């Protein structure tokens, strides 16, 4: 049966169109695929995320739920219709001004919902904006800046003045890649594809563990209309095993004979353009033989090994040991002991994985959303049996990543189809594909004991945790190594033993998720600190201040620290803490009780005790244009802007004069992965070095001393050293291999050392610090938690861009709220965005930020990383506040209403 | 793909009488999420445009809510305070985007145990009008919804309207929804209460709880026990509420929690309704 179409005539963005479409075709599909209006994003195809919100006769609707036949004769407005004559609407401008768009994938939906509100209520109150936009999910921003932008859209704010040369660092500039995010012009993984591209459908295991065999694939293909090709593991020309950490590479792109988790890919069906709609995947000839599955890590320890070389399903054990913790605990005046269990947490970026591939001569080109273009290239090349230079990864804009888009997903699949067929191909994961097949945060089962002396000084700690790493290694080794290094928190712990084990199960693969296990471990440590403060009779903030690391003290790895910011963060919270305690004490009588909680974080930036270089190139064209080859993937966090700010000041050029290129493995040197809160620090250091090197080269050429000003443009560089103006005629200079008359490329690698058998050494060169206060109320009859306010103090060393920094803090807190209160991924049960819950507009409270600057000499302009730090304190602070409000500690996350009420009841029993 | 968008109800019924097993499309907010395809497959009968199904109107015998009436239309219809529970449920249902297209009738026909519209309509003694080419019948809500995703509608029938009898358009109602997040949330449990107050005492009460049994339930024993109680301090027997329900453990909450929480949210709904009716 063909994809039956009929003409539908309607108006879109004021333009009359008549288009052939199936009557029940989703309007979102019609807009994107038939009209090329890809500003309307698809996050779920189920009305759960609101990203596809458009206006139909002025009313906001989910385009994914709208039959094409219904729009006949009606007016449809999409995000592309908001700007007029190339001028942004006031709402769009407000989004940029407030930093309301981070990755930008939800932004069109947000804008359309907001436009509908503003058309009837031009000056809404925050609560009105929240209610009107409540049907759109955002995973990056934490919503507060969106609310601020919507409520401020009426104000006719002047355009911000351009930032002068040398003043970019520290300036609250709007993100440089922001305008396309608010007009709908930005290109994400699913937004562009070559004409005639094959559509790649992935056949996946419906079972947690199963043997499988194929029927007669050739016969099935011949009998099935629209099938261009079928590929299985047998077709993979290279090594069918990938992994983010090469020694642990164990995951096949397409499984061989057995699937080890539900959602694992086993075959690819390449469909002719247009054939996907009528394709019936259930007819694919595969036979499954379900096998016993080990889903619980405790059971997995005695189950048959999922990988024969890893007996006991133990992937790796991480250990840090210092002093004599057993003796310290035996001698301690106060000892707190407990256990915490956390759940699988899904990244739930609003953009499911997507991309396309085509051959450019001998080179396989893959456009995809990613956090790690060079890693994608190298792993894809190995799997496809190509040298790395024959694979080119072009990073599209990435609609959120948070760790999961570090791992390979679509790259070898779409690449294999193009390599084998010679034809362009595209792939767009459904929400279900994305949730089933990509990585999660590790579920953790942790126990710890911490002791203090009579004065409340921590004398010893023992931590032990099993981290369910799922079917394949992914970032399990990183989590197992990071956790013991960080499980002390930013505190002085002289006697310490921490062990973390990554255990294989047939559950979803657990990999990188903002914090690599540290958020889980911090919950364990920080709830015990509240217990110890109570036992020692010390205020909870004062207890943390008493034990906070200071400059010159050593970590549990024996690393002597400098530029330690935790003390300043905690000191900055003294006032808010007193106010919060007063607010809690002032609760009205009744079943709703108030509580406040506090927790800290520290986090080492970059790889743990491993090389972790970034390279940045800057060039000047003969026309006088400054081009920054920026290979650090911007997944919404702001690398495109922050790296440019650093490079601009290092070079001495106005930020607005810089043109960005990349990330693209053909044009940008390897700036490493967007991970481990490393880009501002590591790629920033490389950008700083490249900027300074380029500046030196130019000054040397003109024989002018450092300190002169540079002016680029019109084929010249004008150098003014105060005494004289020197003009370099760029046309007279020879262009180098990259087409530049001046260029510099610099690499920076953090100075770390390997850890010894006891985990002693220098795992990181730079750490960031923070602490947060949560104020909340608990309805003690229902177990529901309502957040009132969060105050976050974070030490960034040097704030490169305060708007972006605040955005990171608010977004990280929102994810911490989800971890604490609602997120629980259950394979086979919560594989969508209505059963898997992430925070909405109404779940993220007012957030106050306090930005602390304790410069680290190792960081660019003193800057430290921030991206992961920000979510670490939130969940433990929430649990501590719930305990303050109710007297009950929830020990199994998320703290859903039933668990909170059960904790309250068991405390009373 | 077979798709028909008949111009009249009679045409629609004629198609239903002779045709294949049509999938009836109104708001689409339950049909589209159930497929990963980019269009609805199978024979689709689009009834959203039928004039006979439109509108929310007062009639001599009570109120009629047409099958094509959206939640947004319900919110803006100026319904009497006996309908407050329905209006409050509508505000919490999905999102504004969903409310703009989803129909109240669709919420009933989808027959999810967690359908927010069901308890609010149960306390209004709502009836459904079902029409086929050969006849017309009315069923009470409890007779219509038979189980999880099962209704009494036959393949040739269209549910054309919800009727609320005049006798139920009395007093004030209230709705309480319990979920794990603020917006876009499937209920752990929900409760609706409609209360009539005379001389400071509860004269009549209609109560219903959803998401705590396969089909939302009225609670007649608890209703009777409320009659005569002071409107400013009614007491709900939590054990009787728990006894009347049959919840399950699922990802949203445990059964034990649902039994306890249902009584609490029902108590709150009764308090608000009684306060409003006083």
PDB file of N, CA, C and O in Angstrom, chain A residues 110-157:
ATOM      1  N   UNK A 110       9.024  26.430  22.913  1.00  0.00           N
ATOM      2  CA  UNK A 110       8.879  27.439  23.968  1.00  0.00           C
ATOM      3  C   UNK A 110       8.391  28.759  23.381  1.00  0.00           C
ATOM      4  O   UNK A 110       7.491  29.420  23.918  1.00  0.00           O
ATOM      5  N   UNK A 111       9.020  29.152  22.281  1.00  0.00           N
ATOM      6  CA  UNK A 111       8.670  30.437  21.667  1.00  0.00           C
ATOM      7  C   UNK A 111       7.220  30.446  21.195  1.00  0.00           C
ATOM      8  O   UNK A 111       6.504  31.434  21.368  1.00  0.00           O
ATOM      9  N   UNK A 112       6.771  29.337  20.611  1.00  0.00           N
ATOM     10  CA  UNK A 112       5.411  29.333  20.082  1.00  0.00           C
ATOM     11  C   UNK A 112       4.392  29.347  21.217  1.00  0.00           C
ATOM     12  O   UNK A 112       3.379  30.042  21.150  1.00  0.00           O
ATOM     13  N   UNK A 113       4.653  28.571  22.273  1.00  0.00           N
ATOM     14  CA  UNK A 113       3.743  28.595  23.423  1.00  0.00           C
ATOM     15  C   UNK A 113       3.725  29.988  24.046  1.00  0.00           C
ATOM     16  O   UNK A 113       2.666  30.499  24.443  1.00  0.00           O
ATOM     17  N   UNK A 114       4.901  30.616  24.093  1.00  0.00           N
ATOM     18  CA  UNK A 114       4.985  31.961  24.673  1.00  0.00           C
ATOM     19  C   UNK A 114       4.299  32.985  23.776  1.00  0.00           C
ATOM     20  O   UNK A 114       3.624  33.907  24.263  1.00  0.00           O
ATOM     21  N   UNK A 115       4.449  32.829  22.466  1.00  0.00           N
ATOM     22  CA  UNK A 115       3.814  33.779  21.551  1.00  0.00           C
ATOM     23  C   UNK A 115       2.305  33.742  21.713  1.00  0.00           C
ATOM     24  O   UNK A 115       1.625  34.781  21.673  1.00  0.00           O
ATOM     25  N   UNK A 116       1.752  32.532  21.910  1.00  0.00           N
ATOM     26  CA  UNK A 116       0.304  32.422  22.115  1.00  0.00           C
ATOM     27  C   UNK A 116      -0.102  33.136  23.403  1.00  0.00           C
ATOM     28  O   UNK A 116      -1.118  33.847  23.437  1.00  0.00           O
ATOM     29  N   UNK A 117       0.693  32.985  24.437  1.00  0.00           N
ATOM     30  CA  UNK A 117       0.395  33.663  25.705  1.00  0.00           C
ATOM     31  C   UNK A 117       0.451  35.179  25.529  1.00  0.00           C
ATOM     32  O   UNK A 117      -0.468  35.902  25.933  1.00  0.00           O
ATOM     33  N   UNK A 118       1.539  35.650  24.915  1.00  0.00           N
ATOM     34  CA  UNK A 118       1.746  37.099  24.817  1.00  0.00           C
ATOM     35  C   UNK A 118       0.686  37.760  23.929  1.00  0.00           C
ATOM     36  O   UNK A 118       0.404  38.949  24.086  1.00  0.00           O
ATOM     37  N   UNK A 119       0.094  37.000  23.016  1.00  0.00           N
ATOM     38  CA  UNK A 119      -0.921  37.598  22.149  1.00  0.00           C
ATOM     39  C   UNK A 119      -2.172  37.971  22.940  1.00  0.00           C
ATOM     40  O   UNK A 119      -2.926  38.846  22.533  1.00  0.00           O
ATOM     41  N   UNK A 120      -2.393  37.313  24.068  1.00  0.00           N
ATOM     42  CA  UNK A 120      -3.555  37.659  24.898  1.00  0.00           C
ATOM     43  C   UNK A 120      -3.151  38.309  26.212  1.00  0.00           C
ATOM     44  O   UNK A 120      -3.973  38.914  26.893  1.00  0.00           O
ATOM     45  N   UNK A 121      -1.908  38.181  26.573  1.00  0.00           N
ATOM     46  CA  UNK A 121      -1.433  38.688  27.873  1.00  0.00           C
ATOM     47  C   UNK A 121      -0.004  39.189  27.686  1.00  0.00           C
ATOM     48  O   UNK A 121       0.954  38.470  27.939  1.00  0.00           O
ATOM     49  N   UNK A 122       0.152  40.418  27.208  1.00  0.00           N
ATOM     50  CA  UNK A 122       1.481  40.896  26.806  1.00  0.00           C
ATOM     51  C   UNK A 122       2.472  41.033  27.960  1.00  0.00           C
ATOM     52  O   UNK A 122       3.680  41.034  27.718  1.00  0.00           O
ATOM     53  N   UNK A 123       1.962  41.180  29.182  1.00  0.00           N
ATOM     54  CA  UNK A 123       2.893  41.334  30.314  1.00  0.00           C
ATOM     55  C   UNK A 123       2.551  40.317  31.391  1.00  0.00           C
ATOM     56  O   UNK A 123       2.070  40.667  32.460  1.00  0.00           O
ATOM     57  N   UNK A 124       2.834  39.050  31.123  1.00  0.00           N
ATOM     58  CA  UNK A 124       2.432  38.007  32.076  1.00  0.00           C
ATOM     59  C   UNK A 124       3.278  38.023  33.340  1.00  0.00           C
ATOM     60  O   UNK A 124       4.432  38.446  33.331  1.00  0.00           O
ATOM     61  N   UNK A 125       2.665  37.536  34.420  1.00  0.00           N
ATOM     62  CA  UNK A 125       3.408  37.277  35.655  1.00  0.00           C
ATOM     63  C   UNK A 125       4.110  35.925  35.499  1.00  0.00           C
ATOM     64  O   UNK A 125       3.699  35.102  34.676  1.00  0.00           O
ATOM     65  N   UNK A 126       5.157  35.687  36.301  1.00  0.00           N
ATOM     66  CA  UNK A 126       5.875  34.409  36.165  1.00  0.00           C
ATOM     67  C   UNK A 126       4.968  33.190  36.247  1.00  0.00           C
ATOM     68  O   UNK A 126       5.122  32.243  35.463  1.00  0.00           O
ATOM     69  N   UNK A 127       4.005  33.196  37.162  1.00  0.00           N
ATOM     70  CA  UNK A 127       3.138  32.021  37.297  1.00  0.00           C
ATOM     71  C   UNK A 127       2.314  31.815  36.029  1.00  0.00           C
ATOM     72  O   UNK A 127       2.026  30.674  35.641  1.00  0.00           O
ATOM     73  N   UNK A 128       1.930  32.912  35.405  1.00  0.00           N
ATOM     74  CA  UNK A 128       1.162  32.791  34.162  1.00  0.00           C
ATOM     75  C   UNK A 128       2.026  32.224  33.039  1.00  0.00           C
ATOM     76  O   UNK A 128       1.569  31.419  32.228  1.00  0.00           O
ATOM     77  N   UNK A 129       3.273  32.666  33.009  1.00  0.00           N
ATOM     78  CA  UNK A 129       4.181  32.132  31.990  1.00  0.00           C
ATOM     79  C   UNK A 129       4.417  30.640  32.217  1.00  0.00           C
ATOM     80  O   UNK A 129       4.407  29.849  31.264  1.00  0.00           O
ATOM     81  N   UNK A 130       4.599  30.243  33.465  1.00  0.00           N
ATOM     82  CA  UNK A 130       4.813  28.819  33.742  1.00  0.00           C
ATOM     83  C   UNK A 130       3.624  27.989  33.307  1.00  0.00           C
ATOM     84  O   UNK A 130       3.775  26.916  32.703  1.00  0.00           O
ATOM     85  N   UNK A 131       2.429  28.467  33.607  1.00  0.00           N
ATOM     86  CA  UNK A 131       1.237  27.697  33.246  1.00  0.00           C
ATOM     87  C   UNK A 131       1.087  27.605  31.733  1.00  0.00           C
ATOM     88  O   UNK A 131       0.710  26.569  31.193  1.00  0.00           O
ATOM     89  N   UNK A 132       1.398  28.689  31.037  1.00  0.00           N
ATOM     90  CA  UNK A 132       1.213  28.700  29.586  1.00  0.00           C
ATOM     91  C   UNK A 132       2.257  27.853  28.870  1.00  0.00           C
ATOM     92  O   UNK A 132       1.991  27.308  27.804  1.00  0.00           O
ATOM     93  N   UNK A 133       3.460  27.778  29.445  1.00  0.00           N
ATOM     94  CA  UNK A 133       4.532  27.027  28.800  1.00  0.00           C
ATOM     95  C   UNK A 133       4.725  25.633  29.411  1.00  0.00           C
ATOM     96  O   UNK A 133       5.628  24.905  29.011  1.00  0.00           O
ATOM     97  N   UNK A 134       3.875  25.288  30.368  1.00  0.00           N
ATOM     98  CA  UNK A 134       4.060  24.043  31.127  1.00  0.00           C
ATOM     99  C   UNK A 134       4.063  22.786  30.282  1.00  0.00           C
ATOM    100  O   UNK A 134       4.523  21.742  30.732  1.00  0.00           O
ATOM    101  N   UNK A 135       3.558  22.884  29.058  1.00  0.00           N
ATOM    102  CA  UNK A 135       3.522  21.719  28.188  1.00  0.00           C
ATOM    103  C   UNK A 135       4.759  21.531  27.333  1.00  0.00           C
ATOM    104  O   UNK A 135       4.766  20.672  26.449  1.00  0.00           O
ATOM    105  N   UNK A 136       5.788  22.332  27.576  1.00  0.00           N
ATOM    106  CA  UNK A 136       7.022  22.164  26.818  1.00  0.00           C
ATOM    107  C   UNK A 136       8.130  21.798  27.802  1.00  0.00           C
ATOM    108  O   UNK A 136       8.320  22.470  28.818  1.00  0.00           O
ATOM    109  N   UNK A 137       8.843  20.726  27.494  1.00  0.00           N
ATOM    110  CA  UNK A 137       9.941  20.284  28.354  1.00  0.00           C
ATOM    111  C   UNK A 137      11.260  20.878  27.873  1.00  0.00           C
ATOM    112  O   UNK A 137      11.510  20.999  26.675  1.00  0.00           O
ATOM    113  N   UNK A 138      12.097  21.219  28.832  1.00  0.00           N
ATOM    114  CA  UNK A 138      13.465  21.648  28.540  1.00  0.00           C
ATOM    115  C   UNK A 138      14.379  20.855  29.455  1.00  0.00           C
ATOM    116  O   UNK A 138      14.066  20.664  30.628  1.00  0.00           O
ATOM    117  N   UNK A 139      15.498  20.365  28.936  1.00  0.00           N
ATOM    118  CA  UNK A 139      16.415  19.598  29.771  1.00  0.00           C
ATOM    119  C   UNK A 139      17.669  20.395  30.114  1.00  0.00           C
ATOM    120  O   UNK A 139      18.477  19.954  30.922  1.00  0.00           O
ATOM    121  N   UNK A 140      17.861  21.563  29.467  1.00  0.00           N
ATOM    122  CA  UNK A 140      19.112  22.315  29.664  1.00  0.00           C
ATOM    123  C   UNK A 140      18.999  23.447  30.676  1.00  0.00           C
ATOM    124  O   UNK A 140      19.913  23.682  31.442  1.00  0.00           O
ATOM    125  N   UNK A 141      17.925  24.224  30.588  1.00  0.00           N
ATOM    126  CA  UNK A 141      17.958  25.551  31.212  1.00  0.00           C
ATOM    127  C   UNK A 141      17.490  25.595  32.651  1.00  0.00           C
ATOM    128  O   UNK A 141      17.762  26.566  33.353  1.00  0.00           O
ATOM    129  N   UNK A 142      16.699  24.594  33.080  1.00  0.00           N
ATOM    130  CA  UNK A 142      16.071  24.730  34.388  1.00  0.00           C
ATOM    131  C   UNK A 142      14.926  25.730  34.369  1.00  0.00           C
ATOM    132  O   UNK A 142      14.409  26.099  35.426  1.00  0.00           O
ATOM    133  N   UNK A 143      14.547  26.180  33.211  1.00  0.00           N
ATOM    134  CA  UNK A 143      13.325  26.955  32.960  1.00  0.00           C
ATOM    135  C   UNK A 143      13.335  28.409  33.447  1.00  0.00           C
ATOM    136  O   UNK A 143      12.576  29.235  32.938  1.00  0.00           O
ATOM    137  N   UNK A 144      14.127  28.742  34.446  1.00  0.00           N
ATOM    138  CA  UNK A 144      13.955  30.074  35.071  1.00  0.00           C
ATOM    139  C   UNK A 144      14.253  31.195  34.086  1.00  0.00           C
ATOM    140  O   UNK A 144      13.621  32.249  34.103  1.00  0.00           O
ATOM    141  N   UNK A 145      15.247  31.006  33.241  1.00  0.00           N
ATOM    142  CA  UNK A 145      15.581  32.080  32.298  1.00  0.00           C
ATOM    143  C   UNK A 145      14.536  32.170  31.184  1.00  0.00           C
ATOM    144  O   UNK A 145      14.344  33.242  30.606  1.00  0.00           O
ATOM    145  N   UNK A 146      13.868  31.075  30.905  1.00  0.00           N
ATOM    146  CA  UNK A 146      12.774  31.142  29.933  1.00  0.00           C
ATOM    147  C   UNK A 146      11.624  31.954  30.521  1.00  0.00           C
ATOM    148  O   UNK A 146      11.049  32.823  29.850  1.00  0.00           O
ATOM    149  N   UNK A 147      11.304  31.694  31.775  1.00  0.00           N
ATOM    150  CA  UNK A 147      10.246  32.473  32.433  1.00  0.00           C
ATOM    151  C   UNK A 147      10.615  33.954  32.424  1.00  0.00           C
ATOM    152  O   UNK A 147       9.798  34.818  32.083  1.00  0.00           O
ATOM    153  N   UNK A 148      11.858  34.241  32.760  1.00  0.00           N
ATOM    154  CA  UNK A 148      12.298  35.645  32.800  1.00  0.00           C
ATOM    155  C   UNK A 148      12.179  36.292  31.422  1.00  0.00           C
ATOM    156  O   UNK A 148      11.730  37.440  31.299  1.00  0.00           O
ATOM    157  N   UNK A 149      12.554  35.548  30.393  1.00  0.00           N
ATOM    158  CA  UNK A 149      12.499  36.108  29.038  1.00  0.00           C
ATOM    159  C   UNK A 149      11.062  36.377  28.618  1.00  0.00           C
ATOM    160  O   UNK A 149      10.754  37.429  28.038  1.00  0.00           O
ATOM    161  N   UNK A 150      10.166  35.435  28.904  1.00  0.00           N
ATOM    162  CA  UNK A 150       8.765  35.608  28.491  1.00  0.00           C
ATOM    163  C   UNK A 150       8.151  36.804  29.217  1.00  0.00           C
ATOM    164  O   UNK A 150       7.434  37.606  28.616  1.00  0.00           O
ATOM    165  N   UNK A 151       8.459  36.920  30.497  1.00  0.00           N
ATOM    166  CA  UNK A 151       7.875  38.013  31.277  1.00  0.00           C
ATOM    167  C   UNK A 151       8.493  39.365  30.928  1.00  0.00           C
ATOM    168  O   UNK A 151       7.918  40.409  31.231  1.00  0.00           O
ATOM    169  N   UNK A 152       9.644  39.332  30.304  1.00  0.00           N
ATOM    170  CA  UNK A 152      10.375  40.556  29.983  1.00  0.00           C
ATOM    171  C   UNK A 152      10.279  40.900  28.490  1.00  0.00           C
ATOM    172  O   UNK A 152      10.869  41.882  28.033  1.00  0.00           O
ATOM    173  N   UNK A 153       9.510  40.114  27.742  1.00  0.00           N
ATOM    174  CA  UNK A 153       9.494  40.300  26.286  1.00  0.00           C
ATOM    175  C   UNK A 153       8.857  41.624  25.889  1.00  0.00           C
ATOM    176  O   UNK A 153       9.116  42.137  24.801  1.00  0.00           O
ATOM    177  N   UNK A 154       8.029  42.184  26.759  1.00  0.00           N
ATOM    178  CA  UNK A 154       7.385  43.460  26.438  1.00  0.00           C
ATOM    179  C   UNK A 154       8.378  44.608  26.465  1.00  0.00           C
ATOM    180  O   UNK A 154       8.179  45.630  25.800  1.00  0.00           O
ATOM    181  N   UNK A 155       9.435  44.437  27.241  1.00  0.00           N
ATOM    182  CA  UNK A 155      10.368  45.564  27.425  1.00  0.00           C
ATOM    183  C   UNK A 155      11.165  45.790  26.139  1.00  0.00           C
ATOM    184  O   UNK A 155      11.668  44.850  25.541  1.00  0.00           O
ATOM    185  N   UNK A 156      11.271  46.975  25.734  1.00  0.00           N
ATOM    186  CA  UNK A 156      11.999  47.308  24.513  1.00  0.00           C
ATOM    187  C   UNK A 156      13.451  47.569  24.884  1.00  0.00           C
ATOM    188  O   UNK A 156      13.911  48.695  24.931  1.00  0.00           O
ATOM    189  N   UNK A 157      14.151  46.465  25.179  1.00  0.00           N
ATOM    190  CA  UNK A 157      15.523  46.617  25.660  1.00  0.00           C
ATOM    191  C   UNK A 157      16.428  47.039  24.521  1.00  0.00           C
ATOM    192  O   UNK A 157      16.291  46.544  23.409  1.00  0.00           O
TER     193      UNK A 157
END
